[in-house]
PDB file of C-alpha atoms and ligand atoms in Angstrom:
ATOM      1  CA  MET A  76      -3.211 -15.801  -7.573  1.00 42.00           C
ATOM      2  CA  LEU A  77      -4.216 -12.002  -6.704  1.00 58.00           C
ATOM      3  CA  PHE A  78      -2.779  -9.247  -9.444  1.00 76.00           C
ATOM      4  CA  ILE A  79       0.316  -7.142  -8.544  1.00 88.00           C
ATOM      5  CA  GLN A  80       0.971  -4.499 -10.993  1.00 91.00           C
ATOM      6  CA  LYS A  81       3.010  -5.617 -13.751  1.00 94.00           C
ATOM      7  CA  CYS A  82       5.828  -2.889 -15.276  1.00 95.00           C
ATOM      8  CA  GLN A  83       3.351  -1.363 -18.566  1.00 94.00           C
ATOM      9  CA  ASN A  84       6.670  -0.990 -20.574  1.00 95.00           C
ATOM     10  CA  CYS A  85       7.979  -4.359 -20.747  1.00 96.00           C
ATOM     11  CA  ASN A  86       5.716  -6.758 -18.427  1.00 94.00           C
ATOM     12  CA  ALA A  87       7.846  -7.611 -15.879  1.00 95.00           C
ATOM     13  CA  GLN A  88       6.070  -8.476 -12.735  1.00 94.00           C
ATOM     14  CA  PHE A  89       6.917  -5.842 -10.052  1.00 94.00           C
ATOM     15  CA  SER A  90       7.728  -7.833  -6.884  1.00 93.00           C
ATOM     16  CA  TRP A  91       5.668  -7.630  -3.761  1.00 93.00           C
ATOM     17  CA  SER A  92       8.363  -6.180  -1.465  1.00 94.00           C
ATOM     18  CA  LYS A  93       9.600  -3.567  -4.274  1.00 94.00           C
ATOM     19  CA  ILE A  94       5.362  -1.889  -4.001  1.00 93.00           C
ATOM     20  CA  TYR A  95       5.470  -2.199  -0.001  1.00 93.00           C
ATOM     21  CA  LYS A  96       9.132  -0.399   0.242  1.00 93.00           C
ATOM     22  CA  SER A  97       7.368   2.528  -2.510  1.00 93.00           C
ATOM     23  CA  PHE A  98       5.418   3.261   0.418  1.00 88.00           C
ATOM     24  CA  LEU A  99       7.788   2.646   3.395  1.00 86.00           C
ATOM     25  CA  TRP A 100       8.867   5.791   1.438  1.00 86.00           C
ATOM     26  CA  THR A 101       5.797   7.945   0.714  1.00 87.00           C
ATOM     27  CA  TYR A 102       4.689   6.422  -2.311  1.00 88.00           C
ATOM     28  CA  LYS A 103       8.320   6.887  -3.878  1.00 93.00           C
ATOM     29  CA  PRO A 104       8.417   5.709  -7.768  1.00 95.00           C
ATOM     30  CA  ILE A 105       8.727   2.288  -8.509  1.00 94.00           C
ATOM     31  CA  LYS A 106      11.835   1.803 -11.433  1.00 95.00           C
ATOM     32  CA  CYS A 107      11.135  -1.636 -13.085  1.00 96.00           C
ATOM     33  CA  SER A 108      14.595  -3.420 -13.129  1.00 94.00           C
ATOM     34  CA  GLU A 109      14.176  -5.012 -16.389  1.00 94.00           C
ATOM     35  CA  CYS A 110      13.996  -1.558 -18.672  1.00 96.00           C
ATOM     36  CA  GLY A 111      14.192   1.316 -16.064  1.00 95.00           C
ATOM     37  CA  THR A 112      10.495   2.817 -16.946  1.00 96.00           C
ATOM     38  CA  ILE A 113       9.597   4.891 -13.373  1.00 96.00           C
ATOM     39  CA  HIS A 114       6.157   3.996 -11.993  1.00 96.00           C
ATOM     40  CA  LYS A 115       4.395   6.943  -9.788  1.00 95.00           C
ATOM     41  CA  ILE A 116       1.240   5.781  -8.039  1.00 94.00           C
ATOM     42  CA  THR A 117      -1.880   6.930  -9.328  1.00 94.00           C
ATOM     43  CA  ILE A 118      -4.820   9.129  -7.377  1.00 94.00           C
ATOM     44  CA  PRO A 119      -7.064   6.238  -6.732  1.00 93.00           C
ATOM     45  CA  GLY A 120      -3.913   4.514  -5.722  1.00 93.00           C
ATOM     46  CA  ARG A 121      -3.050   6.775  -2.899  1.00 93.00           C
ATOM     47  CA  ILE A 122      -6.960   6.521  -2.019  1.00 94.00           C
ATOM     48  CA  ILE A 123      -7.227   2.677  -1.678  1.00 93.00           C
ATOM     49  CA  PHE A 124      -4.158   3.010   0.203  1.00 93.00           C
ATOM     50  CA  VAL A 125      -5.330   4.746   3.012  1.00 94.00           C
ATOM     51  CA  SER A 126      -8.648   3.017   2.703  1.00 95.00           C
ATOM     52  CA  LEU A 127      -7.069   0.005   3.288  1.00 94.00           C
ATOM     53  CA  THR A 128      -5.087   1.110   6.390  1.00 94.00           C
ATOM     54  CA  ILE A 129      -5.770   4.620   7.988  1.00 94.00           C
ATOM     55  CA  VAL A 130      -9.354   4.640   7.358  1.00 95.00           C
ATOM     56  CA  PRO A 131      -9.832   0.888   9.025  1.00 95.00           C
ATOM     57  CA  MET A 132      -7.483   1.937  11.755  1.00 93.00           C
ATOM     58  CA  LEU A 133      -9.715   5.053  12.287  1.00 93.00           C
ATOM     59  CA  ILE A 134     -12.408   3.354  12.228  1.00 93.00           C
ATOM     60  CA  PHE A 135     -11.698   0.810  14.858  1.00 92.00           C
ATOM     61  CA  ALA A 136     -10.317   3.268  16.891  1.00 89.00           C
ATOM     62  CA  ASN A 137     -13.865   5.337  17.134  1.00 89.00           C
ATOM     63  CA  PHE A 138     -16.341   2.711  16.334  1.00 88.00           C
ATOM     64  CA  LEU A 139     -15.569  -0.593  16.869  1.00 85.00           C
ATOM     65  CA  SER A 140     -13.165  -1.207  19.480  1.00 80.00           C
ATOM     66  CA  PRO A 141     -14.412  -3.497  22.625  1.00 82.00           C
ATOM     67  CA  PHE A 142     -11.463  -1.713  25.163  1.00 78.00           C
ATOM     68  CA  SER A 143     -11.759   0.933  27.341  1.00 82.00           C
ATOM     69  CA  ASN A 144      -7.856   1.106  27.747  1.00 87.00           C
ATOM     70  CA  LEU A 145      -6.255   3.332  25.297  1.00 88.00           C
ATOM     71  CA  ILE A 146      -3.481   1.026  24.910  1.00 91.00           C
ATOM     72  CA  ALA A 147      -5.088  -2.081  24.141  1.00 91.00           C
ATOM     73  CA  THR A 148      -7.083  -0.064  21.411  1.00 91.00           C
ATOM     74  CA  LEU A 149      -3.929   1.836  19.989  1.00 90.00           C
ATOM     75  CA  THR A 150      -1.886  -1.657  20.208  1.00 92.00           C
ATOM     76  CA  ILE A 151      -4.956  -3.164  17.839  1.00 93.00           C
ATOM     77  CA  GLY A 152      -5.509  -0.134  16.059  1.00 93.00           C
ATOM     78  CA  ILE A 153      -1.377  -0.340  14.730  1.00 93.00           C
ATOM     79  CA  LEU A 154      -1.644  -3.855  14.002  1.00 94.00           C
ATOM     80  CA  ILE A 155      -5.065  -3.445  11.601  1.00 95.00           C
ATOM     81  CA  LEU A 156      -2.906  -0.861  10.000  1.00 93.00           C
ATOM     82  CA  ILE A 157       0.204  -3.453   9.718  1.00 94.00           C
ATOM     83  CA  ILE A 158      -2.439  -5.527   8.292  1.00 95.00           C
ATOM     84  CA  GLY A 159      -3.788  -3.570   6.089  1.00 95.00           C
ATOM     85  CA  SER A 160      -0.778  -2.398   4.856  1.00 93.00           C
ATOM     86  CA  LEU A 161       1.121  -5.525   4.233  1.00 94.00           C
ATOM     87  CA  LEU A 162      -2.410  -6.340   1.576  1.00 94.00           C
ATOM     88  CA  THR A 163      -2.552  -2.728  -0.407  1.00 93.00           C
ATOM     89  CA  PRO A 164       0.562  -3.842  -2.604  1.00 94.00           C
ATOM     90  CA  PHE A 165      -2.358  -6.342  -4.230  1.00 93.00           C
ATOM     91  CA  PHE A 166      -4.455  -3.508  -4.969  1.00 91.00           C
ATOM     92  CA  VAL A 167      -2.726  -0.146  -4.623  1.00 92.00           C
ATOM     93  CA  THR A 168      -1.986   0.933  -8.695  1.00 92.00           C
ATOM     94  CA  TYR A 169       0.937   2.330 -10.493  1.00 93.00           C
ATOM     95  CA  LYS A 170       1.272   4.369 -14.087  1.00 94.00           C
ATOM     96  CA  LYS A 171       4.643   4.894 -16.001  1.00 93.00           C
ATOM     97  CA  SER A 172       5.769   8.241 -15.881  1.00 89.00           C
ATOM     98  CA  PHE A 173       7.050  10.300 -18.563  1.00 74.00           C
TER      99      PHE A 173
HETATM  100 ZN1  LIG B 296      10.078  -2.805 -17.484  1.00 66.98          ZN
END
C-alpha cells in the first residue's frame, strides 16, 4: 500500500478523491471529515505536485516527443499530466493549519 495522508489531529485516513479534489480547486485546504481539522498543502507538497505533472509534461514536449506533429505531442503531454496528477495524492503532504 502506498501512503496517503492521514489527519494530523485524529489520524483518520483521507481518501484519494478528497486530496485529488483539493488539487482541482488549486490546492484547496482539506477538512477532515472526522474531526473537522483543516489541512493545508505544504510547500514541498506543491513542489512534488508540479514535478509530477507540469515538469514531466514539459520534458516530454521539449525533449522526448517522437512526434513532429504538434497535436500528437500535445495529446501525449496532456495524458502525462493527467497520469501524473492521478499519482500525486500518494506523494503530496498536507499539514494541520491553525
Ligand atoms: Zn481528523
